[in-house]
CSV table of C-alpha atoms in Angstrom, one decimal:
chain,number,residue,atom,x,y,z
A,1,MET,CA,69.2,-74.2,89.0
A,2,ASP,CA,67.1,-73.4,92.0
A,3,LEU,CA,68.2,-73.5,95.6
A,4,LEU,CA,66.3,-76.7,96.5
A,5,GLY,CA,67.8,-78.6,93.6
A,6,PHE,CA,71.2,-77.5,94.7
A,7,ILE,CA,70.7,-78.6,98.3
A,8,ILE,CA,69.3,-82.0,97.1
A,9,ILE,CA,72.4,-82.6,95.0
A,10,CYS,CA,74.7,-81.6,98.0
A,11,VAL,CA,72.8,-84.0,100.3
A,12,LYS,CA,73.1,-86.8,97.7
A,13,VAL,CA,76.8,-86.2,97.3
A,14,LEU,CA,77.3,-86.2,101.1
A,15,VAL,CA,75.2,-89.4,101.6
A,16,VAL,CA,77.0,-91.3,98.9
A,17,PHE,CA,80.4,-90.2,100.1
A,18,ALA,CA,79.6,-91.1,103.7
A,19,ALA,CA,78.1,-94.4,102.7
A,20,THR,CA,81.2,-95.3,100.6
A,21,MET,CA,83.5,-94.4,103.5
A,22,PHE,CA,81.4,-96.5,105.9
A,23,THR,CA,81.3,-99.4,103.5
A,24,VAL,CA,85.1,-99.2,103.3
A,25,LEU,CA,85.3,-99.5,107.1
A,26,ALA,CA,82.8,-102.4,107.1
A,27,LEU,CA,84.6,-104.1,104.3
A,28,ILE,CA,88.0,-104.0,106.1
A,29,TYR,CA,86.3,-105.6,109.1
A,30,ALA,CA,84.6,-108.2,107.0
A,31,GLU,CA,87.8,-109.0,105.2
A,32,ARG,CA,89.6,-109.7,108.4
A,33,ARG,CA,86.8,-111.7,110.0
A,34,ILE,CA,86.1,-113.8,106.9
A,35,SER,CA,89.8,-114.5,106.2
A,36,ALA,CA,90.1,-115.5,109.9
A,37,PHE,CA,87.1,-117.8,109.5
A,38,MET,CA,88.6,-119.4,106.3
A,39,GLN,CA,91.9,-120.0,108.0
A,40,GLY,CA,90.5,-121.4,111.2
A,41,ARG,CA,91.5,-118.3,113.3
A,42,ILE,CA,89.4,-116.0,115.4
A,43,GLY,CA,90.3,-112.7,113.9
A,44,PRO,CA,90.0,-109.3,115.5
A,45,ASN,CA,87.8,-109.7,118.6
A,46,ARG,CA,89.1,-107.3,121.3
A,47,VAL,CA,88.0,-103.8,120.2
A,48,GLY,CA,84.2,-103.6,120.9
A,49,PRO,CA,81.8,-106.5,120.7
A,50,LYS,CA,83.1,-109.1,118.2
A,51,GLY,CA,85.9,-106.7,117.3
A,52,ILE,CA,83.5,-104.5,115.4
A,53,LEU,CA,85.4,-101.3,116.3
A,54,GLN,CA,88.6,-102.7,114.9
A,55,PRO,CA,88.6,-100.6,111.7
A,56,ILE,CA,88.2,-97.4,113.7
A,57,ALA,CA,91.1,-98.4,115.9
A,58,ASP,CA,93.1,-99.1,112.8
A,59,GLY,CA,92.2,-95.7,111.4
A,60,ILE,CA,93.3,-94.0,114.6
A,61,LYS,CA,96.5,-96.0,114.5
A,62,PHE,CA,97.2,-94.8,111.0
A,63,LEU,CA,96.7,-91.2,112.0
A,64,MET,CA,98.9,-91.4,115.0
A,65,LYS,CA,101.9,-93.1,113.2
A,66,GLU,CA,104.9,-91.2,112.1
A,67,ASP,CA,104.6,-90.1,108.5
A,68,ILE,CA,108.0,-91.1,107.0
A,69,ILE,CA,109.1,-89.6,103.7
A,70,PRO,CA,112.3,-91.3,102.7
A,71,ALA,CA,115.3,-89.1,101.8
A,72,SER,CA,115.7,-89.7,98.1
A,73,VAL,CA,112.1,-89.8,97.0
A,74,ASP,CA,110.6,-87.3,94.5
A,75,LYS,CA,108.7,-85.4,97.1
A,76,PRO,CA,105.8,-83.6,95.3
A,77,ILE,CA,104.8,-86.7,93.3
A,78,PHE,CA,105.4,-89.0,96.3
A,79,ILE,CA,102.8,-86.9,98.3
A,80,LEU,CA,100.5,-86.5,95.3
A,81,ALA,CA,100.3,-90.2,94.3
A,82,PRO,CA,98.0,-91.6,97.0
A,83,ALA,CA,95.5,-88.7,96.3
A,84,ILE,CA,95.6,-89.4,92.5
A,85,LEU,CA,94.6,-93.0,93.3
A,86,LEU,CA,92.0,-92.2,95.9
A,87,VAL,CA,90.1,-89.4,94.2
A,88,PRO,CA,89.0,-91.2,91.0
A,89,ALA,CA,88.1,-94.2,93.2
A,90,MET,CA,85.7,-92.0,95.2
A,91,MET,CA,84.4,-90.2,92.1
A,92,THR,CA,83.2,-93.2,90.1
A,93,PHE,CA,80.2,-93.9,92.3
A,94,ALA,CA,78.7,-90.6,91.2
A,95,VAL,CA,76.9,-92.0,88.2
A,96,ILE,CA,75.7,-95.3,89.6
A,97,PRO,CA,71.9,-95.4,90.3
A,98,PHE,CA,71.3,-97.0,93.7
A,99,GLY,CA,67.5,-96.9,93.9
A,100,SER,CA,64.3,-96.0,92.0
A,101,ASN,CA,63.1,-92.4,91.9
A,102,ILE,CA,61.9,-91.0,95.3
A,103,THR,CA,59.3,-88.4,95.6
A,104,LEU,CA,60.0,-85.7,98.2
A,105,PHE,CA,58.8,-82.1,98.6
A,106,GLY,CA,56.6,-82.7,95.5
A,107,ARG,CA,59.4,-83.4,93.2
A,108,GLU,CA,60.9,-86.6,91.8
A,109,ILE,CA,64.5,-87.2,92.9
A,110,PRO,CA,66.5,-89.9,91.1
A,111,LEU,CA,68.7,-91.8,93.6
A,112,GLN,CA,71.8,-91.2,91.7
A,113,ILE,CA,74.2,-88.2,91.9
A,114,ALA,CA,74.5,-87.4,88.3
A,115,ASP,CA,72.6,-88.9,85.4
A,116,VAL,CA,75.4,-88.4,82.8
A,117,ASN,CA,74.4,-89.6,79.3
A,118,VAL,CA,77.8,-91.2,78.9
A,119,GLY,CA,77.7,-92.8,82.3
A,120,ILE,CA,79.4,-96.1,81.6
A,121,LEU,CA,82.2,-94.4,79.7
A,122,TYR,CA,82.7,-92.0,82.6
A,123,ILE,CA,83.3,-94.9,84.9
A,124,LEU,CA,85.7,-96.6,82.5
A,125,ALA,CA,87.6,-93.4,81.9
A,126,LEU,CA,88.0,-92.7,85.6
A,127,THR,CA,89.1,-96.2,86.4
A,128,SER,CA,91.8,-95.7,83.8
A,129,ILE,CA,93.0,-92.7,85.7
A,130,GLY,CA,93.7,-94.6,88.9
A,131,VAL,CA,96.7,-96.3,87.2
A,132,TYR,CA,98.6,-92.9,87.4
A,133,GLY,CA,98.5,-93.1,91.2
A,134,ILE,CA,100.1,-96.5,91.2
A,135,VAL,CA,102.7,-95.8,88.6
A,136,LEU,CA,103.7,-92.5,90.1
A,137,ALA,CA,103.9,-93.9,93.6
A,138,GLY,CA,106.1,-96.7,92.3
A,139,TRP,CA,108.4,-94.3,90.4
A,140,SER,CA,108.6,-91.5,93.0
A,141,SER,CA,109.6,-94.0,95.8
A,142,ASN,CA,113.0,-94.4,94.2
A,143,ASN,CA,112.9,-98.1,94.9
A,144,LYS,CA,113.3,-100.9,92.4
A,145,TYR,CA,110.6,-103.0,93.9
A,146,SER,CA,108.1,-100.2,94.0
A,147,LEU,CA,108.9,-99.3,90.4
A,148,LEU,CA,108.4,-102.9,89.3
A,149,GLY,CA,105.2,-103.1,91.2
A,150,GLY,CA,103.9,-99.9,89.5
A,151,LEU,CA,104.9,-101.0,86.0
A,152,ARG,CA,103.3,-104.4,86.5
A,153,SER,CA,100.1,-102.8,87.7
A,154,ALA,CA,100.0,-100.4,84.8
A,155,ALA,CA,100.5,-103.1,82.2
A,156,GLN,CA,97.8,-105.2,84.0
A,157,LEU,CA,95.3,-102.4,84.1
A,158,ILE,CA,95.8,-101.5,80.5
A,159,SER,CA,95.4,-105.1,79.4
A,160,TYR,CA,92.3,-105.8,81.3
A,161,GLU,CA,90.6,-102.5,80.6
A,162,LEU,CA,90.3,-103.7,77.0
A,163,ALA,CA,88.5,-106.9,77.9
A,164,MET,CA,86.4,-105.0,80.4
A,165,GLY,CA,85.4,-102.3,77.9
A,166,LEU,CA,84.6,-104.9,75.2
A,167,ALA,CA,82.4,-106.9,77.7
A,168,VAL,CA,80.6,-103.7,78.5
A,169,ILE,CA,80.0,-102.9,74.8
A,170,SER,CA,77.8,-106.0,74.4
A,171,ILE,CA,75.7,-104.6,77.3
A,172,ILE,CA,75.5,-101.2,75.6
A,173,LEU,CA,74.4,-102.9,72.4
A,174,LEU,CA,71.5,-104.6,74.3
A,175,ALA,CA,70.4,-101.4,76.1
A,176,GLY,CA,71.0,-99.1,73.2
A,177,SER,CA,72.3,-96.4,75.5
A,178,LEU,CA,75.4,-95.4,77.5
A,179,LYS,CA,73.2,-94.1,80.4
A,180,LEU,CA,73.3,-96.4,83.4
A,181,ASN,CA,69.7,-95.6,84.1
A,182,ASP,CA,68.6,-96.9,80.7
A,183,ILE,CA,70.7,-100.0,81.3
A,184,VAL,CA,68.9,-100.6,84.6
A,185,ALA,CA,65.5,-99.9,83.0
A,186,ASP,CA,66.3,-102.3,80.2
A,187,GLN,CA,66.7,-105.1,82.8
A,188,GLN,CA,63.4,-104.5,84.7
A,189,GLY,CA,61.0,-107.3,85.3
A,190,TYR,CA,61.9,-111.0,85.7
A,191,PHE,CA,65.1,-112.7,86.4
A,192,PHE,CA,65.4,-113.5,82.7
A,193,SER,CA,65.6,-109.9,81.8
A,194,TRP,CA,68.8,-109.4,83.8
A,195,ASN,CA,71.8,-109.1,81.6
A,196,VAL,CA,73.6,-111.9,83.4
A,197,VAL,CA,71.1,-114.3,81.7
A,198,LYS,CA,71.3,-112.6,78.4
A,199,GLN,CA,75.1,-112.1,78.4
A,200,PRO,CA,76.7,-114.8,80.5
A,201,VAL,CA,80.0,-114.7,78.6
A,202,ALA,CA,80.2,-110.9,79.0
A,203,PHE,CA,79.5,-111.3,82.7
A,204,LEU,CA,82.3,-113.8,83.2
A,205,ILE,CA,84.8,-111.6,81.3
A,206,PHE,CA,83.7,-108.5,83.2
A,207,LEU,CA,84.0,-110.2,86.6
A,208,VAL,CA,87.5,-111.5,85.9
A,209,ALA,CA,88.5,-108.1,84.6
A,210,THR,CA,87.2,-106.3,87.7
A,211,TYR,CA,89.4,-108.5,89.8
A,212,ALA,CA,92.4,-107.5,87.7
A,213,GLU,CA,91.3,-103.8,87.7
A,214,THR,CA,91.1,-103.6,91.5
A,215,ASN,CA,94.4,-105.3,91.9
A,216,ARG,CA,92.8,-108.1,94.0
A,217,LEU,CA,93.9,-111.7,94.2
A,218,PRO,CA,94.3,-113.7,92.1
A,219,PHE,CA,95.7,-110.8,90.1
A,220,ASP,CA,97.5,-108.7,92.8
A,221,LEU,CA,100.9,-109.0,91.1
A,222,SER,CA,101.6,-105.3,91.7
A,223,GLU,CA,102.0,-106.0,95.4
A,224,ALA,CA,103.1,-109.6,95.4
A,225,GLU,CA,104.7,-109.8,98.8
A,226,GLN,CA,107.0,-112.7,98.1
A,227,GLU,CA,108.6,-111.0,95.1
A,228,LEU,CA,108.2,-107.3,95.5
A,229,VAL,CA,108.3,-106.7,99.3
A,230,GLY,CA,105.1,-104.7,99.2
A,231,GLY,CA,104.9,-103.4,95.7
A,232,TYR,CA,104.2,-99.8,94.8
A,233,HIS,CA,103.4,-98.8,98.4
A,234,THR,CA,106.5,-100.3,100.0
A,235,GLU,CA,107.9,-96.8,101.0
A,236,TYR,CA,104.6,-95.4,102.2
A,237,SER,CA,103.7,-95.2,105.8
A,238,SER,CA,101.0,-93.8,108.0
A,239,MET,CA,98.0,-92.0,106.4
A,240,LYS,CA,99.4,-92.2,102.9
A,241,PHE,CA,99.5,-95.9,103.1
A,242,ALA,CA,96.0,-95.9,104.5
A,243,MET,CA,94.9,-93.9,101.4
A,244,PHE,CA,96.2,-96.7,99.1
A,245,PHE,CA,94.3,-99.1,101.3
A,246,MET,CA,91.1,-97.0,101.2
A,247,ALA,CA,91.4,-96.6,97.4
A,248,GLU,CA,91.6,-100.4,96.9
A,249,TYR,CA,88.5,-100.9,98.9
A,250,ALA,CA,86.7,-98.0,97.3
A,251,ASN,CA,87.5,-99.5,93.9
A,252,MET,CA,86.1,-102.8,95.1
A,253,ILE,CA,82.9,-101.1,96.1
A,254,THR,CA,82.5,-99.4,92.8
A,255,ALA,CA,83.3,-102.6,90.9
A,256,ALA,CA,80.7,-104.5,92.9
A,257,ALA,CA,78.1,-101.7,92.3
A,258,LEU,CA,79.0,-101.7,88.6
A,259,THR,CA,78.6,-105.4,88.3
A,260,VAL,CA,75.2,-105.2,89.9
A,261,THR,CA,74.1,-102.3,87.7
A,262,LEU,CA,75.3,-103.8,84.5
A,263,PHE,CA,74.4,-107.5,84.9
A,264,PHE,CA,72.1,-107.9,87.9
A,265,GLY,CA,69.4,-105.4,87.2
A,266,GLY,CA,70.8,-102.6,89.4
A,267,TRP,CA,68.3,-101.8,92.1
A,268,ASP,CA,65.6,-103.9,90.4
A,269,VAL,CA,63.6,-106.3,92.6
A,270,PRO,CA,62.4,-109.1,90.3
A,271,LEU,CA,58.6,-109.5,89.9
A,272,ILE,CA,57.9,-106.2,91.6
A,273,ASN,CA,57.1,-102.9,90.1
A,274,GLU,CA,58.8,-100.5,92.4
A,275,ALA,CA,57.3,-97.3,91.0
A,276,SER,CA,53.8,-98.4,92.0
A,277,LEU,CA,54.6,-99.0,95.7
A,278,GLY,CA,55.7,-95.5,96.6
A,279,MET,CA,58.1,-95.2,99.5
A,280,VAL,CA,58.1,-98.9,100.2
A,281,GLY,CA,59.2,-99.5,96.6
A,282,VAL,CA,62.0,-97.1,96.9
A,283,LEU,CA,63.2,-98.7,100.2
A,284,LEU,CA,62.9,-102.2,98.6
A,285,SER,CA,65.0,-101.1,95.6
A,286,VAL,CA,67.7,-99.6,97.7
A,287,ILE,CA,67.8,-102.7,100.0
A,288,SER,CA,68.0,-105.0,97.0
A,289,PHE,CA,70.9,-102.9,95.5
A,290,ILE,CA,72.8,-103.1,98.8
A,291,LEU,CA,72.2,-106.8,99.2
A,292,LYS,CA,73.4,-107.6,95.7
A,293,MET,CA,76.4,-105.4,96.2
A,294,ALA,CA,77.2,-107.0,99.5
A,295,PHE,CA,77.2,-110.4,97.8
A,296,PHE,CA,79.8,-109.3,95.2
A,297,LEU,CA,81.9,-107.7,97.9
A,298,PHE,CA,81.8,-111.0,99.7
A,299,LEU,CA,82.8,-112.7,96.5
A,300,PHE,CA,85.8,-110.5,96.3
A,301,ILE,CA,86.9,-111.6,99.8
A,302,TRP,CA,86.0,-115.2,99.2
A,303,VAL,CA,88.1,-115.3,96.0
A,304,ARG,CA,91.0,-113.6,97.7
A,305,TRP,CA,91.3,-116.2,100.4
A,306,THR,CA,90.7,-119.2,98.1
A,307,PHE,CA,92.7,-118.8,95.0
A,308,PRO,CA,96.5,-118.7,94.6
A,309,ARG,CA,98.2,-115.8,92.7
A,310,PHE,CA,98.7,-116.0,88.9
A,311,ARG,CA,102.1,-115.8,87.4
A,312,TYR,CA,102.7,-112.6,85.5
A,313,ASP,CA,103.0,-114.2,82.0
A,314,GLN,CA,99.9,-116.2,82.7
A,315,LEU,CA,98.1,-113.0,83.6
A,316,MET,CA,99.1,-111.4,80.3
A,317,LYS,CA,98.3,-114.5,78.3
A,318,LEU,CA,94.8,-114.7,79.9
A,319,GLY,CA,94.1,-111.0,79.2
A,320,TRP,CA,95.3,-110.8,75.6
A,321,LYS,CA,94.9,-114.3,74.2
A,322,VAL,CA,91.8,-115.6,75.9
A,323,MET,CA,89.6,-112.8,77.3
A,324,LEU,CA,90.1,-110.3,74.5
A,325,PRO,CA,89.2,-112.7,71.6
A,326,ILE,CA,86.2,-114.1,73.5
A,327,ALA,CA,84.9,-110.7,74.2
A,328,LEU,CA,85.3,-109.7,70.5
A,329,ILE,CA,83.4,-112.9,69.4
A,330,ASN,CA,80.7,-112.1,72.0
A,331,ILE,CA,80.3,-108.6,70.6
A,332,PHE,CA,80.1,-110.0,67.1
A,333,ILE,CA,77.4,-112.5,68.0
A,334,THR,CA,75.4,-110.0,70.0
A,335,ALA,CA,75.5,-107.4,67.2
A,336,GLY,CA,74.7,-110.0,64.6
A,337,TYR,CA,71.7,-111.2,66.7
A,338,LEU,CA,70.5,-107.7,67.2
A,339,SER,CA,70.8,-106.8,63.5
A,340,ILE,CA,69.0,-110.0,62.4
A,341,THR,CA,66.1,-109.4,64.9
A,342,ALA,CA,65.9,-105.8,63.7
A,343,LEU,CA,65.5,-107.1,60.1
A,344,VAL,CA,62.8,-109.7,60.9
B,1,MET,CA,78.0,-65.5,84.9
B,2,TYR,CA,79.1,-68.6,86.9
B,3,LEU,CA,79.7,-70.5,83.7
B,4,SER,CA,82.0,-67.9,82.3
B,5,LEU,CA,83.9,-67.6,85.6
B,6,LEU,CA,84.3,-71.4,85.6
B,7,PHE,CA,85.5,-71.1,82.0
B,8,TYR,CA,88.2,-68.6,82.8
B,9,PHE,CA,89.3,-70.7,85.8
B,10,ILE,CA,89.5,-73.9,83.8
B,11,ALA,CA,91.1,-72.2,80.8
B,12,SER,CA,93.8,-70.7,83.0
B,13,ILE,CA,94.6,-74.1,84.4
B,14,ALA,CA,94.8,-75.5,80.9
B,15,VAL,CA,97.1,-72.8,79.7
B,16,GLY,CA,99.2,-72.8,82.8
B,17,SER,CA,99.7,-76.5,82.8
B,18,ALA,CA,100.5,-76.4,79.1
B,19,ILE,CA,103.2,-73.8,79.7
B,20,PHE,CA,104.5,-75.9,82.6
B,21,VAL,CA,104.8,-78.9,80.3
B,22,VAL,CA,107.2,-77.0,78.0
B,23,LEU,CA,109.2,-75.1,80.6
B,24,ASN,CA,109.8,-78.0,83.0
B,25,ARG,CA,113.0,-79.9,82.7
B,26,ASN,CA,111.8,-83.0,84.5
B,27,ALA,CA,110.1,-85.3,82.0
B,28,ILE,CA,107.8,-86.8,84.6
B,29,TYR,CA,106.6,-83.5,85.8
B,30,SER,CA,105.9,-82.5,82.2
B,31,ALA,CA,103.9,-85.6,81.6
B,32,VAL,CA,101.8,-85.2,84.8
B,33,SER,CA,101.0,-81.6,84.0
B,34,LEU,CA,100.1,-82.6,80.4
B,35,VAL,CA,97.6,-85.0,82.0
B,36,LEU,CA,96.3,-82.0,84.1
B,37,CYS,CA,96.0,-80.1,80.8
B,38,PHE,CA,93.9,-82.8,79.3
B,39,PHE,CA,91.6,-82.8,82.2
B,40,ALA,CA,91.1,-79.1,82.0
B,41,LEU,CA,90.3,-79.5,78.2
B,42,ALA,CA,87.8,-82.2,79.1
B,43,VAL,CA,86.1,-79.8,81.5
B,44,LEU,CA,85.9,-77.2,78.8
B,45,TYR,CA,84.2,-79.7,76.5
B,46,LEU,CA,81.8,-80.4,79.3
B,47,LEU,CA,81.0,-76.7,79.5
B,48,LEU,CA,80.1,-76.9,75.8
B,49,GLU,CA,77.8,-79.9,76.7
B,50,ALA,CA,79.9,-82.2,74.6
B,51,TYR,CA,80.0,-85.0,77.2
B,52,PHE,CA,81.1,-87.7,74.8
B,53,LEU,CA,84.0,-85.7,73.6
B,54,ALA,CA,85.0,-84.9,77.2
B,55,VAL,CA,85.0,-88.5,78.2
B,56,LEU,CA,86.9,-89.5,75.1
B,57,GLU,CA,89.5,-86.9,75.9
B,58,ILE,CA,90.2,-88.4,79.3
B,59,PHE,CA,89.8,-92.0,78.0
B,60,ILE,CA,92.2,-91.8,75.1
B,61,TYR,CA,94.7,-89.1,75.9
B,62,ALA,CA,94.9,-89.2,79.7
B,63,GLY,CA,93.9,-92.8,80.2
B,64,ALA,CA,95.9,-94.5,77.4
B,65,ILE,CA,98.4,-92.4,75.6
B,66,MET,CA,99.9,-90.6,78.6
B,67,VAL,CA,100.2,-93.8,80.6
B,68,LEU,CA,102.4,-95.2,77.8
B,69,PHE,CA,104.4,-92.0,77.8
B,70,LEU,CA,105.0,-92.3,81.5
B,71,PHE,CA,106.0,-95.9,81.0
B,72,ALA,CA,108.6,-94.9,78.5
B,73,ILE,CA,109.9,-92.1,80.6
B,74,MET,CA,110.3,-94.3,83.7
B,75,LEU,CA,111.9,-97.2,81.9
B,76,LEU,CA,114.4,-95.0,80.0
B,77,ASN,CA,115.0,-93.3,83.4
B,78,LEU,CA,115.6,-89.9,81.9
B,79,GLY,CA,117.8,-88.0,84.3
B,80,ARG,CA,116.2,-85.5,86.6
B,81,GLU,CA,118.3,-82.5,85.3
B,82,GLU,CA,119.5,-83.2,81.9
B,83,ALA,CA,121.1,-80.2,80.4
B,84,LEU,CA,120.2,-79.4,76.9
B,85,PRO,CA,123.1,-79.8,74.5
B,86,ARG,CA,124.5,-76.5,73.1
B,87,PHE,CA,124.5,-77.4,69.5
B,88,MET,CA,120.8,-76.6,69.1
B,89,GLN,CA,121.3,-73.0,68.0
B,90,LEU,CA,120.0,-73.7,64.5
B,91,GLN,CA,116.9,-75.5,65.7
B,92,ARG,CA,116.2,-72.8,68.2
B,93,SER,CA,116.3,-70.0,65.7
B,94,LEU,CA,114.2,-72.1,63.2
B,95,SER,CA,111.6,-72.9,65.8
B,96,LEU,CA,111.4,-69.2,66.8
B,97,MET,CA,110.7,-68.3,63.2
B,98,LEU,CA,108.0,-70.9,62.9
B,99,VAL,CA,106.3,-69.8,66.1
B,100,LEU,CA,106.4,-66.1,64.9
B,101,ILE,CA,104.7,-67.2,61.6
B,102,PHE,CA,102.1,-69.2,63.5
B,103,PHE,CA,101.2,-66.3,65.8
B,104,PHE,CA,101.2,-63.9,62.9
B,105,GLY,CA,98.7,-66.1,61.2
B,106,ILE,CA,96.5,-66.3,64.3
B,107,PHE,CA,96.5,-62.5,64.7
B,108,LEU,CA,95.7,-62.1,61.0
B,109,ILE,CA,92.6,-64.3,61.4
B,110,LEU,CA,91.6,-62.7,64.8
B,111,PHE,CA,91.6,-59.2,63.4
B,112,GLY,CA,90.6,-60.1,59.9
B,113,SER,CA,87.1,-61.4,60.8
B,114,SER,CA,84.6,-60.7,63.5
B,115,GLU,CA,83.3,-64.2,63.5
B,116,ILE,CA,86.3,-65.7,65.4
B,117,LEU,CA,85.9,-63.3,68.3
B,118,ASP,CA,82.2,-64.0,68.6
B,119,PRO,CA,81.7,-67.5,67.1
B,120,PRO,CA,78.3,-69.0,66.6
B,121,VAL,CA,78.4,-71.7,69.2
B,122,GLU,CA,76.4,-74.7,68.2
B,123,LYS,CA,75.8,-77.1,71.1
B,124,PHE,CA,75.7,-80.8,70.5
B,125,SER,CA,72.3,-82.2,71.0
B,126,GLY,CA,72.2,-85.0,73.5
B,127,GLY,CA,76.0,-85.2,73.9
B,128,GLY,CA,76.3,-86.4,70.3
B,129,VAL,CA,76.9,-90.2,70.7
B,130,TYR,CA,74.2,-91.0,68.2
B,131,SER,CA,74.9,-88.1,65.9
B,132,LEU,CA,78.6,-88.8,66.0
B,133,GLY,CA,78.0,-92.5,65.2
B,134,GLU,CA,75.6,-91.7,62.4
B,135,ALA,CA,78.0,-89.1,60.9
B,136,LEU,CA,80.9,-91.5,61.1
B,137,PHE,CA,79.1,-94.3,59.4
B,138,SER,CA,77.4,-92.3,56.6
B,139,LYS,CA,78.9,-89.0,55.7
B,140,TYR,CA,82.5,-89.7,56.9
B,141,LEU,CA,82.7,-93.4,56.1
B,142,LEU,CA,85.7,-93.2,53.9
B,143,PRO,CA,87.9,-91.1,56.2
B,144,PHE,CA,86.8,-93.3,59.1
B,145,GLU,CA,87.8,-96.5,57.3
B,146,ILE,CA,91.1,-94.9,56.2
B,147,ALA,CA,91.8,-93.9,59.7
B,148,SER,CA,91.1,-97.5,61.0
B,149,LEU,CA,93.3,-98.9,58.2
B,150,LEU,CA,96.1,-96.5,59.3
B,151,LEU,CA,95.7,-97.7,62.9
B,152,LEU,CA,95.8,-101.3,61.8
B,153,VAL,CA,99.0,-100.7,59.8
B,154,GLY,CA,100.5,-99.0,62.9
B,155,LEU,CA,99.5,-102.0,65.0
B,156,ILE,CA,101.1,-104.5,62.6
B,157,GLY,CA,104.2,-102.3,62.3
B,158,THR,CA,104.6,-102.2,66.1
B,159,VAL,CA,104.3,-105.9,66.4
B,160,TYR,CA,106.9,-106.4,63.6
B,161,LEU,CA,109.3,-104.0,65.2
B,162,ALA,CA,109.0,-105.3,68.7
B,163,LYS,CA,109.1,-108.9,67.8
B,164,ARG,CA,111.4,-109.7,64.9
B,165,LYS,CA,110.9,-113.4,65.2
B,166,ILE,CA,107.3,-114.5,65.2
């Protein structure tokens, strides 16, 4: 690999990392403002104009607070757990294409960190790693509520991973590739070529599963305050708690980006051929990706402050007895349709 | 150059974590270092350009099987320092014998042929998703179906054992 290529990759990694961190901050602010709006409150409005610097103040507060490690915790794992949760959450964005190819210095640069040919599996594999952080945090805290929270969350993640993976398989069948780039290219053109139109059932299953995978309401049983105090992060304080917090929001960002990529044409602007417009096309594609992603992030917050929490047995019933069979039937129908059209 | 450096780095992590799994008395630590070992193996697959295999390694072993292991360890609440019972002398000598036979076999192969030391490495073309799928559904169809049947039997057996009254 030449030097320029290496530098380009480094820059892309930095830009994506910084953008994700910035979005986490913006999302925390948005969550607080929107929840305040929905509950008829004002929300944070003292730090900066309209309280826009509130997330930064929060961050400084987290850094300054005393970092308490309780006496009887399993120290190495207690310290390691937040990192195990945060790192995969930050890594998943690496394979998501966030714009059409840009031409700089006479070479074509894809707006994506790594074009892995098993991209979608990479994301699913990494999301399944995040569960270790939660389980280990719950166990190492030496606290019954934390342990229960961790176990609940592990069971939930494993159950909904299945439905999520099966929903994704029907998309893979349509695109005929595991590469996210090919999946985006498959949806180019009109609205009707987006996978949400072709695969509405898979979209619904995937959307519900992402809420369960990110531990957001209505599926946030692992940190159900009324039952489990705070769930797996009860014993955590200061920056370690902030890392759990950041991981949750980073997971939301990845989930939203993945929903856009798989079902809403990725960076595709309908009716426009981005490649023929040069730099304007690239800009348009990135903006359309960001706008679509912002909508799904808003949906996350909207749902959180609108729906009540599921009961645990309802959650398991929904995952195993409703979503899994529907996803399987959907795959069956999709594969059947594809094989029939291949014959004709 | 860089690749072989990376290989030795990753390989030492894999071997080190595998040794840690065996030597550690704390079951949770063993499980976590086994996960680390799986990750190192996945990176080794990546170096061979077998992307699909690497992702599957993480997906199945680290993502699914080890989570269940952790589950079991936590729920059984295995003590942090459980001393091994003393009556395992027979097992110990037996296992030592087996290990010696195993290593003897490996050395026999290592020094018996030159091909092991310098294997003809064939890289997967295109990560092997297509080629793997084609091979599974044509050449290896019977073993594939038998394996799936075995998994189904395991599944039914688990449900039966866990839930006596259905």
